[in-house]
GROMACS .gro file of C-alpha atoms in nm:
model
  289
    1UNK     CA    1 -17.506  -8.229   8.351
    2UNK     CA    2 -17.724  -7.957   8.200
    3UNK     CA    3 -17.555  -7.636   8.098
    4UNK     CA    4 -17.246  -7.798   7.953
    5UNK     CA    5 -17.188  -7.827   7.579
    6UNK     CA    6 -17.265  -8.157   7.411
    7UNK     CA    7 -16.897  -8.242   7.374
    8UNK     CA    8 -16.807  -8.153   7.731
    9UNK     CA    9 -17.110  -8.340   7.863
   10UNK     CA   10 -17.005  -8.656   7.679
   11UNK     CA   11 -16.649  -8.628   7.811
   12UNK     CA   12 -16.781  -8.592   8.165
   13UNK     CA   13 -17.003  -8.898   8.128
   14UNK     CA   14 -16.711  -9.111   8.006
   15UNK     CA   15 -16.483  -8.985   8.283
   16UNK     CA   16 -16.755  -9.056   8.539
   17UNK     CA   17 -16.806  -9.407   8.399
   18UNK     CA   18 -16.435  -9.484   8.409
   19UNK     CA   19 -16.402  -9.347   8.761
   20UNK     CA   20 -16.692  -9.560   8.890
   21UNK     CA   21 -16.556  -9.875   8.725
   22UNK     CA   22 -16.210  -9.817   8.868
   23UNK     CA   23 -16.339  -9.765   9.222
   24UNK     CA   24 -16.576 -10.062   9.198
   25UNK     CA   25 -16.293 -10.290   9.088
   26UNK     CA   26 -16.079 -10.181   9.383
   27UNK     CA   27 -16.335 -10.244   9.660
   28UNK     CA   28 -16.323 -10.601   9.787
   29UNK     CA   29 -16.643 -10.782   9.892
   30UNK     CA   30 -16.499 -10.820  10.242
   31UNK     CA   31 -16.472 -10.442  10.279
   32UNK     CA   32 -16.850 -10.403  10.243
   33UNK     CA   33 -16.947 -10.715  10.436
   34UNK     CA   34 -17.014 -10.946  10.140
   35UNK     CA   35 -16.884 -11.304  10.102
   36UNK     CA   36 -16.625 -11.350   9.830
   37UNK     CA   37 -16.750 -11.691   9.711
   38UNK     CA   38 -16.556 -11.941   9.500
   39UNK     CA   39 -16.699 -11.842   9.160
   40UNK     CA   40 -16.611 -11.472   9.164
   41UNK     CA   41 -16.415 -11.374   8.853
   42UNK     CA   42 -16.370 -11.004   8.927
   43UNK     CA   43 -16.127 -10.882   9.197
   44UNK     CA   44 -16.367 -10.613   9.318
   45UNK     CA   45 -16.742 -10.570   9.341
   46UNK     CA   46 -16.991 -10.666   9.073
   47UNK     CA   47 -17.216 -10.402   8.924
   48UNK     CA   48 -17.523 -10.561   9.078
   49UNK     CA   49 -17.357 -10.551   9.421
   50UNK     CA   50 -17.284 -10.179   9.391
   51UNK     CA   51 -17.642 -10.121   9.276
   52UNK     CA   52 -17.784 -10.321   9.566
   53UNK     CA   53 -17.567 -10.151   9.827
   54UNK     CA   54 -17.656  -9.810   9.685
   55UNK     CA   55 -18.031  -9.889   9.655
   56UNK     CA   56 -18.044  -9.820   9.280
   57UNK     CA   57 -18.150 -10.037   8.989
   58UNK     CA   58 -17.891 -10.265   8.831
   59UNK     CA   59 -17.985 -10.155   8.478
   60UNK     CA   60 -17.965  -9.790   8.576
   61UNK     CA   61 -17.621  -9.834   8.734
   62UNK     CA   62 -17.502 -10.030   8.431
   63UNK     CA   63 -17.608  -9.743   8.206
   64UNK     CA   64 -17.412  -9.508   8.432
   65UNK     CA   65 -17.095  -9.714   8.384
   66UNK     CA   66 -17.168  -9.722   8.010
   67UNK     CA   67 -17.164  -9.341   8.002
   68UNK     CA   68 -17.524  -9.315   7.886
   69UNK     CA   69 -17.695  -8.977   7.905
   70UNK     CA   70 -17.904  -9.018   8.221
   71UNK     CA   71 -17.979  -8.785   8.511
   72UNK     CA   72 -17.808  -8.852   8.845
   73UNK     CA   73 -17.952  -8.708   9.166
   74UNK     CA   74 -17.740  -8.593   9.460
   75UNK     CA   75 -17.903  -8.864   9.673
   76UNK     CA   76 -17.774  -9.133   9.436
   77UNK     CA   77 -17.430  -8.975   9.418
   78UNK     CA   78 -17.416  -8.969   9.797
   79UNK     CA   79 -17.514  -9.338   9.812
   80UNK     CA   80 -17.251  -9.432   9.552
   81UNK     CA   81 -16.985  -9.235   9.739
   82UNK     CA   82 -17.062  -9.427  10.057
   83UNK     CA   83 -17.076  -9.766   9.884
   84UNK     CA   84 -16.747  -9.709   9.702
   85UNK     CA   85 -16.587  -9.576  10.023
   86UNK     CA   86 -16.470  -9.252   9.860
   87UNK     CA   87 -16.257  -9.014  10.062
   88UNK     CA   88 -16.333  -8.640  10.063
   89UNK     CA   89 -16.125  -8.568   9.750
   90UNK     CA   90 -16.274  -8.861   9.556
   91UNK     CA   91 -16.623  -8.762   9.665
   92UNK     CA   92 -16.568  -8.405   9.541
   93UNK     CA   93 -16.439  -8.548   9.212
   94UNK     CA   94 -16.749  -8.767   9.174
   95UNK     CA   95 -16.986  -8.473   9.219
   96UNK     CA   96 -16.780  -8.255   8.985
   97UNK     CA   97 -16.788  -8.517   8.709
   98UNK     CA   98 -17.164  -8.550   8.753
   99UNK     CA   99 -17.208  -8.173   8.733
  100UNK     CA  100 -17.374  -8.166   9.076
  101UNK     CA  101 -17.320  -7.972   9.398
  102UNK     CA  102 -17.235  -8.180   9.703
  103UNK     CA  103 -17.485  -8.075   9.973
  104UNK     CA  104 -17.294  -8.223  10.268
  105UNK     CA  105 -17.105  -8.017  10.526
  106UNK     CA  106 -16.784  -8.173  10.395
  107UNK     CA  107 -16.798  -7.904  10.128
  108UNK     CA  108 -16.629  -7.576  10.218
  109UNK     CA  109 -16.877  -7.345  10.388
  110UNK     CA  110 -16.847  -6.970  10.319
  111UNK     CA  111 -17.005  -6.901  10.661
  112UNK     CA  112 -16.691  -7.019  10.839
  113UNK     CA  113 -16.450  -6.725  10.827
  114UNK     CA  114 -16.107  -6.707  10.993
  115UNK     CA  115 -16.256  -6.457  11.240
  116UNK     CA  116 -16.524  -6.706  11.347
  117UNK     CA  117 -16.266  -6.980  11.390
  118UNK     CA  118 -16.064  -6.745  11.608
  119UNK     CA  119 -16.376  -6.665  11.812
  120UNK     CA  120 -16.440  -7.036  11.870
  121UNK     CA  121 -16.084  -7.075  11.993
  122UNK     CA  122 -16.106  -6.769  12.219
  123UNK     CA  123 -16.417  -6.911  12.386
  124UNK     CA  124 -16.220  -7.207  12.520
  125UNK     CA  125 -16.242  -7.374  12.765
  126UNK     CA  126 -16.614  -7.330  12.692
  127UNK     CA  127 -16.736  -7.580  12.431
  128UNK     CA  128 -16.860  -7.404  12.118
  129UNK     CA  129 -16.943  -7.494  11.760
  130UNK     CA  130 -17.112  -7.349  11.453
  131UNK     CA  131 -17.415  -7.533  11.321
  132UNK     CA  132 -17.664  -7.471  11.045
  133UNK     CA  133 -18.038  -7.524  11.085
  134UNK     CA  134 -17.996  -7.883  10.960
  135UNK     CA  135 -17.777  -7.963  11.266
  136UNK     CA  136 -17.460  -7.999  11.057
  137UNK     CA  137 -17.154  -7.915  11.268
  138UNK     CA  138 -16.960  -7.681  11.038
  139UNK     CA  139 -16.677  -7.594  11.280
  140UNK     CA  140 -16.594  -7.646  11.647
  141UNK     CA  141 -16.333  -7.572  11.908
  142UNK     CA  142 -16.121  -7.828  12.086
  143UNK     CA  143 -16.336  -7.855  12.399
  144UNK     CA  144 -16.650  -7.921  12.194
  145UNK     CA  145 -16.455  -8.182  11.998
  146UNK     CA  146 -16.429  -8.388  12.319
  147UNK     CA  147 -16.762  -8.303  12.481
  148UNK     CA  148 -16.989  -8.579  12.349
  149UNK     CA  149 -16.753  -8.797  12.147
  150UNK     CA  150 -16.414  -8.774  11.977
  151UNK     CA  151 -16.556  -8.561  11.698
  152UNK     CA  152 -16.229  -8.553  11.505
  153UNK     CA  153 -16.275  -8.927  11.445
  154UNK     CA  154 -16.617  -8.873  11.283
  155UNK     CA  155 -16.607  -8.821  10.904
  156UNK     CA  156 -16.706  -8.462  10.813
  157UNK     CA  157 -17.014  -8.581  10.623
  158UNK     CA  158 -17.137  -8.756  10.940
  159UNK     CA  159 -17.091  -8.456  11.172
  160UNK     CA  160 -17.461  -8.391  11.207
  161UNK     CA  161 -17.608  -8.371  11.558
  162UNK     CA  162 -17.938  -8.531  11.458
  163UNK     CA  163 -17.754  -8.822  11.303
  164UNK     CA  164 -17.508  -8.853  11.592
  165UNK     CA  165 -17.776  -8.846  11.863
  166UNK     CA  166 -17.962  -9.133  11.696
  167UNK     CA  167 -17.676  -9.353  11.566
  168UNK     CA  168 -17.347  -9.278  11.747
  169UNK     CA  169 -17.328  -9.478  12.071
  170UNK     CA  170 -17.051  -9.265  12.225
  171UNK     CA  171 -17.250  -8.946  12.159
  172UNK     CA  172 -17.571  -9.101  12.290
  173UNK     CA  173 -17.408  -9.229  12.609
  174UNK     CA  174 -17.288  -8.876  12.690
  175UNK     CA  175 -17.642  -8.732  12.704
  176UNK     CA  176 -17.816  -8.778  13.039
  177UNK     CA  177 -18.175  -8.717  12.924
  178UNK     CA  178 -18.141  -8.896  12.592
  179UNK     CA  179 -18.508  -8.973  12.515
  180UNK     CA  180 -18.616  -8.615  12.580
  181UNK     CA  181 -18.322  -8.479  12.381
  182UNK     CA  182 -18.397  -8.692  12.074
  183UNK     CA  183 -18.764  -8.594  12.085
  184UNK     CA  184 -18.692  -8.219  12.113
  185UNK     CA  185 -18.423  -8.226  11.845
  186UNK     CA  186 -18.654  -8.407  11.604
  187UNK     CA  187 -18.927  -8.151  11.676
  188UNK     CA  188 -18.683  -7.863  11.608
  189UNK     CA  189 -18.563  -8.037  11.292
  190UNK     CA  190 -18.922  -8.068  11.167
  191UNK     CA  191 -18.986  -7.700  11.232
  192UNK     CA  192 -18.672  -7.597  11.044
  193UNK     CA  193 -18.736  -7.834  10.755
  194UNK     CA  194 -19.065  -7.664  10.672
  195UNK     CA  195 -18.866  -7.400  10.488
  196UNK     CA  196 -18.652  -7.653  10.302
  197UNK     CA  197 -18.896  -7.921  10.186
  198UNK     CA  198 -18.756  -7.928   9.831
  199UNK     CA  199 -18.389  -7.903   9.934
  200UNK     CA  200 -18.199  -8.221   9.829
  201UNK     CA  201 -17.964  -8.204  10.129
  202UNK     CA  202 -18.254  -8.195  10.376
  203UNK     CA  203 -18.440  -8.475  10.198
  204UNK     CA  204 -18.124  -8.685  10.185
  205UNK     CA  205 -18.061  -8.639  10.557
  206UNK     CA  206 -18.420  -8.724  10.647
  207UNK     CA  207 -18.408  -9.037  10.433
  208UNK     CA  208 -18.085  -9.146  10.601
  209UNK     CA  209 -18.220  -9.081  10.951
  210UNK     CA  210 -18.534  -9.285  10.880
  211UNK     CA  211 -18.327  -9.568  10.730
  212UNK     CA  212 -18.070  -9.590  11.009
  213UNK     CA  213 -18.271  -9.519  11.325
  214UNK     CA  214 -18.593  -9.683  11.436
  215UNK     CA  215 -18.598  -9.438  11.727
  216UNK     CA  216 -18.597  -9.143  11.491
  217UNK     CA  217 -18.876  -9.293  11.279
  218UNK     CA  218 -19.090  -9.324  11.591
  219UNK     CA  219 -19.041  -8.967  11.717
  220UNK     CA  220 -19.066  -8.825  11.365
  221UNK     CA  221 -19.407  -8.985  11.333
  222UNK     CA  222 -19.536  -8.774  11.623
  223UNK     CA  223 -19.526  -8.455  11.410
  224UNK     CA  224 -19.413  -8.243  11.705
  225UNK     CA  225 -19.270  -7.895  11.642
  226UNK     CA  226 -19.074  -7.670  11.880
  227UNK     CA  227 -18.857  -7.362  11.836
  228UNK     CA  228 -18.505  -7.292  11.955
  229UNK     CA  229 -18.445  -7.207  12.318
  230UNK     CA  230 -18.168  -7.183  12.574
  231UNK     CA  231 -18.161  -7.470  12.818
  232UNK     CA  232 -17.952  -7.628  13.093
  233UNK     CA  233 -17.818  -7.963  12.975
  234UNK     CA  234 -17.656  -8.255  13.153
  235UNK     CA  235 -17.371  -8.453  12.998
  236UNK     CA  236 -17.175  -8.754  13.123
  237UNK     CA  237 -16.837  -8.691  12.964
  238UNK     CA  238 -16.618  -9.000  12.934
  239UNK     CA  239 -16.309  -8.807  13.048
  240UNK     CA  240 -16.421  -8.573  13.328
  241UNK     CA  241 -16.764  -8.697  13.440
  242UNK     CA  242 -17.095  -8.511  13.488
  243UNK     CA  243 -17.123  -8.161  13.338
  244UNK     CA  244 -17.411  -7.920  13.391
  245UNK     CA  245 -17.402  -7.665  13.109
  246UNK     CA  246 -17.624  -7.381  12.988
  247UNK     CA  247 -17.685  -7.406  12.611
  248UNK     CA  248 -17.716  -7.081  12.412
  249UNK     CA  249 -17.764  -7.018  12.039
  250UNK     CA  250 -17.599  -6.706  11.896
  251UNK     CA  251 -17.740  -6.641  11.549
  252UNK     CA  252 -17.489  -6.535  11.283
  253UNK     CA  253 -17.742  -6.392  11.040
  254UNK     CA  254 -18.112  -6.324  10.986
  255UNK     CA  255 -18.364  -6.604  11.004
  256UNK     CA  256 -18.300  -6.962  11.108
  257UNK     CA  257 -17.957  -6.981  10.948
  258UNK     CA  258 -17.612  -7.064  11.087
  259UNK     CA  259 -17.564  -7.018  11.461
  260UNK     CA  260 -17.288  -7.041  11.715
  261UNK     CA  261 -17.377  -7.290  11.988
  262UNK     CA  262 -17.211  -7.231  12.324
  263UNK     CA  263 -17.214  -7.418  12.654
  264UNK     CA  264 -17.143  -7.224  12.974
  265UNK     CA  265 -17.090  -7.403  13.308
  266UNK     CA  266 -17.388  -7.383  13.544
  267UNK     CA  267 -17.175  -7.438  13.856
  268UNK     CA  268 -16.816  -7.423  13.975
  269UNK     CA  269 -16.764  -7.799  13.954
  270UNK     CA  270 -16.864  -7.799  13.588
  271UNK     CA  271 -16.633  -7.504  13.525
  272UNK     CA  272 -16.338  -7.692  13.673
  273UNK     CA  273 -16.422  -8.004  13.474
  274UNK     CA  274 -16.447  -7.805  13.151
  275UNK     CA  275 -16.099  -7.669  13.215
  276UNK     CA  276 -15.972  -8.025  13.260
  277UNK     CA  277 -16.149  -8.135  12.941
  278UNK     CA  278 -15.997  -7.845  12.749
  279UNK     CA  279 -15.648  -7.929  12.878
  280UNK     CA  280 -15.696  -8.289  12.767
  281UNK     CA  281 -15.815  -8.180  12.423
  282UNK     CA  282 -15.516  -7.948  12.380
  283UNK     CA  283 -15.279  -8.225  12.486
  284UNK     CA  284 -15.431  -8.460  12.228
  285UNK     CA  285 -15.416  -8.202  11.952
  286UNK     CA  286 -15.790  -8.189  11.875
  287UNK     CA  287 -15.862  -7.984  11.560
  288UNK     CA  288 -16.106  -7.699  11.521
  289UNK     CA  289 -16.297  -7.796  11.206
   0.00000   0.00000   0.00000
């Protein structure tokens, strides 16, 4: 909360404390997989339960609810947002009260202009999306939204290809050469991360990947590094079957920044199946971002 006046900083701390208490008291133990027990006196979660679920110290979290002047990292704020099941508006409010910038792709990205969204739409029925070097999916067209999973059903903060390929079963089942894909993606992720070693968003994503995927921990330990490249990929789409597509990255700026990812059909059968997938996505009203 540095940079704010002493009075404003104190107001923010008290607002943050009240907000956390309110949300904690309105999350039932059952919602987070905890037993209620017969001796529980509070309707919601206890402080120690929030601390445990968020992997922070009980004393530290207690101080936070007491509006003490302590520093809060974005990693901790992210953990609290997940534990307290905050929606996108509540999450934004949490970070604003803490005087921090939310590093997740759920935040509005200045890279995504109306012209780029229109370009994604005009590329249909070809699947296309815009990703950053961290594999966050920042925007996508309707065909891409149905290519590997029902992406509209994935929370914006979880729309990260590295996370999806290691934890989302629907996404994983759509990739024919899964082991090779995970290994190459992890190697590309390592190469990109070299320029962002101190970035909180990168460190937070890496910590989450290591915590949630044993497979990722294993391939990450190999210390492999590869660069970006175009490649023919095979997908088993749940709606239209096998697709053979040529993957291409179109860079939107200098360096390893945001890129438009496109998939062109490698044969006529894949072209026809992409058209069917696009028609299905349009019929179901899939969104673009």
